[in-house]
Short mmCIF file of C-alpha atoms in Angstrom, two decimals:
data_model
loop_
_atom_site.label_atom_id
_atom_site.label_comp_id
_atom_site.label_asym_id
_atom_site.label_seq_id
_atom_site.Cartn_x
_atom_site.Cartn_y
_atom_site.Cartn_z
CA MET A 890 0.10 -0.06 0.00
CA ARG A 891 1.04 3.49 -1.29
CA LEU A 892 0.42 6.59 1.14
CA SER A 893 -0.63 9.60 -0.66
CA LEU A 894 1.00 11.55 2.02
CA THR A 895 4.93 12.02 2.62
CA LEU A 896 5.34 10.05 5.69
CA GLY A 897 8.23 8.74 7.31
CA LEU A 898 9.21 5.57 7.77
CA ILE A 899 10.22 4.20 10.71
CA ILE A 900 9.68 0.32 11.66
CA ALA A 901 8.11 -2.28 9.63
CA THR A 902 6.53 -6.30 10.38
CA THR A 903 4.42 -8.99 8.99
CA ALA A 904 1.91 -10.57 9.77
CA ILE A 905 -1.05 -12.29 8.10
CA HIS A 906 -4.13 -11.10 7.10
CA ALA A 907 -7.29 -12.10 6.25
CA ALA A 908 -8.61 -11.43 2.92
CA ASP A 909 -12.01 -9.83 4.37
CA GLU A 910 -9.84 -8.45 7.48
CA PRO A 911 -10.28 -4.20 7.39
CA TYR A 912 -7.43 -2.63 7.43
CA GLN A 913 -6.21 -1.27 10.71
CA ILE A 914 -5.15 2.25 12.08
CA ALA A 915 -3.93 3.42 15.27
CA ARG A 916 -2.35 6.69 16.63
CA TRP A 917 0.73 7.03 18.92
CA GLY A 918 1.82 10.02 19.93
CA ASN A 919 2.81 12.06 16.56
CA ALA A 920 3.07 8.68 14.62
CA LEU A 921 0.40 6.54 12.63
CA LEU A 922 0.47 2.53 12.95
CA VAL A 923 -0.77 1.09 9.89
CA THR A 924 -1.39 -2.12 9.13
CA ALA A 925 -2.68 -3.04 5.43
CA PRO A 926 -1.60 -5.58 2.91
CA GLY A 927 1.89 -5.30 1.58
CA GLY A 928 3.58 -8.99 1.37
CA PRO A 929 5.63 -9.51 -2.35
CA GLY A 930 3.22 -9.25 -4.80
CA MET A 931 3.13 -11.54 -8.13
CA SER A 932 5.86 -10.74 -10.91
CA PRO A 933 5.81 -9.51 -13.57
CA ALA A 934 6.83 -13.25 -14.91
CA ILE A 935 3.90 -14.92 -13.33
CA ALA A 936 1.92 -12.60 -14.15
CA ALA A 937 2.57 -12.63 -18.20
CA LYS A 938 2.33 -16.66 -17.88
CA LEU A 939 -1.61 -16.06 -16.60
CA ASN A 940 -2.38 -14.55 -19.59
CA GLN A 941 -1.44 -17.65 -22.12
CA ARG A 942 -3.63 -19.19 -23.67
CA VAL A 943 -4.74 -23.10 -22.94
CA THR A 944 -6.74 -25.40 -24.21
CA LEU A 945 -8.57 -27.94 -22.04
CA ASP A 946 -11.54 -30.96 -22.49
CA PHE A 947 -11.93 -32.01 -18.93
CA GLN A 948 -15.52 -34.42 -18.01
CA ASP A 949 -15.73 -35.39 -14.33
CA ALA A 950 -11.98 -34.94 -13.30
CA ALA A 951 -10.56 -34.86 -10.42
CA LEU A 952 -9.42 -31.11 -9.09
CA THR A 953 -6.12 -32.12 -8.49
CA ASP A 954 -5.49 -33.50 -12.21
CA VAL A 955 -7.02 -30.50 -13.59
CA VAL A 956 -4.23 -28.20 -11.69
CA ASP A 957 -1.39 -31.14 -12.91
CA PHE A 958 -1.96 -30.42 -16.18
CA LEU A 959 -2.20 -26.83 -15.91
CA ARG A 960 1.33 -26.66 -14.11
CA SER A 961 3.05 -28.71 -16.43
CA VAL A 962 1.76 -26.56 -19.09
CA SER A 963 2.61 -22.91 -17.69
CA HIS A 964 5.03 -23.64 -15.26
CA ILE A 965 3.68 -22.21 -12.35
CA ASN A 966 3.98 -23.36 -8.75
CA ILE A 967 0.41 -24.01 -7.78
CA VAL A 968 -0.61 -25.58 -4.26
CA VAL A 969 -3.69 -27.26 -3.12
CA ALA A 970 -4.97 -27.04 -0.18
CA PRO A 971 -5.43 -30.50 1.76
CA ALA A 972 -8.83 -29.87 2.79
CA VAL A 973 -9.28 -29.10 -0.79
CA THR A 974 -7.88 -32.82 -1.93
CA LEU A 975 -9.51 -34.90 0.88
CA THR A 976 -12.65 -33.44 -0.62
CA SER A 977 -11.83 -34.15 -4.41
CA PRO A 978 -14.33 -32.15 -5.85
CA THR A 979 -14.54 -32.74 -9.69
CA ILE A 980 -14.25 -30.53 -12.73
CA THR A 981 -16.27 -30.31 -16.11
CA LEU A 982 -14.77 -27.67 -18.60
CA LYS A 983 -13.99 -27.42 -22.27
CA ALA A 984 -12.11 -23.86 -23.00
CA LYS A 985 -10.16 -22.90 -25.87
CA ASP A 986 -7.52 -21.18 -26.75
CA MET A 987 -8.44 -19.35 -23.16
CA SER A 988 -5.91 -17.00 -20.85
CA LEU A 989 -4.83 -19.19 -17.95
CA GLY A 990 -6.01 -16.08 -15.26
CA ASN A 991 -10.05 -16.91 -16.69
CA THR A 992 -9.16 -20.97 -16.94
CA LEU A 993 -8.00 -20.57 -12.56
CA HIS A 994 -10.54 -18.09 -12.23
CA TRP A 995 -13.30 -20.79 -13.69
CA LEU A 996 -11.54 -23.50 -12.25
CA THR A 997 -12.36 -22.23 -8.65
CA LYS A 998 -16.24 -20.93 -9.59
CA LEU A 999 -16.63 -24.85 -10.35
CA SER A 1000 -15.26 -26.37 -7.61
CA ASN A 1001 -16.14 -23.73 -4.89
CA THR A 1002 -12.76 -22.66 -3.86
CA HIS A 1003 -10.68 -19.90 -3.38
CA MET A 1004 -7.40 -18.66 -4.95
CA GLY A 1005 -4.57 -16.09 -4.04
CA PHE A 1006 -1.01 -16.02 -4.74
CA ILE A 1007 1.34 -15.83 -1.37
CA HIS A 1008 4.84 -17.28 -0.40
CA GLY A 1009 5.69 -17.63 -4.33
CA ALA A 1010 2.96 -19.72 -5.40
CA LEU A 1011 -0.58 -19.57 -6.40
CA PHE A 1012 -3.20 -21.51 -3.56
CA ILE A 1013 -6.32 -22.72 -3.96
CA SER A 1014 -7.73 -23.63 -0.63
CA ASN A 1015 -11.73 -24.19 0.37
CA GLU A 1016 -11.75 -20.64 2.56
CA PRO A 1017 -10.61 -17.42 1.30
CA VAL A 1018 -7.08 -16.92 1.05
CA LYS A 1019 -5.10 -15.22 3.72
CA GLU A 1020 -1.90 -12.87 2.56
CA ALA A 1021 0.50 -11.26 3.66
CA SER A 1022 0.13 -7.92 5.55
CA VAL A 1023 2.59 -4.94 7.24
CA THR A 1024 2.60 -3.18 10.20
CA ARG A 1025 3.97 0.39 9.48
CA MET A 1026 5.17 3.13 12.10
CA TYR A 1027 5.03 6.42 10.20
CA ASP A 1028 5.84 9.88 12.37
CA ILE A 1029 4.02 12.71 11.64
CA SER A 1030 4.84 15.20 13.55
CA ASP A 1031 6.02 17.32 10.91
CA MET A 1032 3.16 17.60 9.44
CA THR A 1033 0.98 18.21 12.90
CA MET A 1034 3.63 20.89 13.78
CA ALA A 1035 1.75 24.56 13.82
CA ILE A 1036 4.12 26.69 12.06
CA ARG A 1037 4.19 30.69 12.69
CA ASP A 1038 3.09 32.43 10.28
CA PHE A 1039 5.55 35.74 9.31
CA PRO A 1040 3.95 37.59 6.78
CA GLY A 1041 5.52 40.67 5.52
CA PRO A 1042 4.68 43.94 6.99
CA GLU A 1043 2.26 46.44 5.72
CA LEU A 1044 3.55 49.36 4.12
CA ALA A 1045 1.10 52.43 5.94
CA LEU A 1046 1.25 56.07 4.22
CA SER A 1047 0.28 58.91 6.03
CA SER A 1048 -0.38 62.78 4.74
CA GLY A 1049 2.45 65.10 4.96
CA GLY A 1050 2.29 68.23 7.27
CA GLN A 1051 3.65 71.26 7.92
CA ASN A 1052 6.67 70.02 10.02
CA GLY A 1053 7.44 66.90 7.70
CA GLY A 1054 6.84 65.15 4.83
CA GLY A 1055 4.51 61.97 4.33
CA GLY A 1056 5.84 59.33 6.04
CA ALA A 1057 6.26 55.68 5.55
CA LEU A 1058 5.20 53.92 8.88
CA PHE A 1059 4.79 49.56 9.21
CA GLY A 1060 1.40 48.43 10.40
CA PRO A 1061 1.31 45.87 13.30
CA VAL A 1062 2.31 42.16 12.00
CA ASP A 1063 -0.01 39.72 12.84
CA ASP A 1064 1.82 36.88 14.68
CA SER A 1065 -0.97 34.27 14.65
CA GLU A 1066 -0.20 31.03 14.06
CA SER A 1067 -1.20 28.89 10.69
CA SER A 1068 -3.25 25.74 11.31
CA SER A 1069 -2.26 22.62 10.87
CA PRO A 1070 -3.98 19.85 9.96
CA THR A 1071 -4.44 17.31 13.41
CA THR A 1072 -3.54 13.30 13.67
CA GLU A 1073 -7.69 12.78 13.78
CA GLU A 1074 -7.59 15.02 10.49
CA ILE A 1075 -4.88 13.31 8.33
CA THR A 1076 -6.35 10.10 9.99
CA ASP A 1077 -9.24 10.14 8.09
CA ILE A 1078 -8.09 11.62 4.91
CA ILE A 1079 -5.92 8.34 4.63
CA LYS A 1080 -8.90 6.39 5.30
CA LYS A 1081 -11.02 8.44 2.69
CA VAL A 1082 -8.34 8.65 0.15
CA VAL A 1083 -6.76 4.98 0.67
CA ALA A 1084 -8.88 1.74 0.12
CA PRO A 1085 -11.61 3.28 1.38
CA GLY A 1086 -14.09 1.42 3.10
CA LYS A 1087 -11.91 -1.35 4.13
CA TRP A 1088 -10.68 0.40 7.40
CA SER A 1089 -11.67 -0.56 10.60
CA ASP A 1090 -13.48 2.14 12.94
#
């Protein structure tokens, strides 16, 4: 996840993030702790292989047999969860010149399974696939610190009198401080801009 704000990264730790688990954000002083999916993504090479065209014709075939075929033609690591292997769902699917990605999509639909990319392999499971998440700490003290406004003095002109010419007088300087966003306001911005609707309250 990439934030639309310039924040200083301090620490990062990994965890397991369920596919339907809300993103987390917490405040710690002038820092934000953000937990969201951020593990290693699919490599460009594997993503390109998902565009590979395949032709297949299976009638009441075991899911594992179909996976073995797709694994052999694509040279992609595909792992099937033991629970799926035990249930041994059957697949009836006929396709010509279908992309591998769409083929895998139909495979999971027909077998009522879920698929995700974790630890360098496509993983087919009977439950939503959990993916790696990262917890990062962002120091936002420089964003919330109030900065005093030093405007230039206003030039006030007075009319000249008999005892002297017109003088240039400087008006009072406004030393009020400009407002800076609060931690709560920055948190709200992140929730609205980055993955809206996925953050926990």
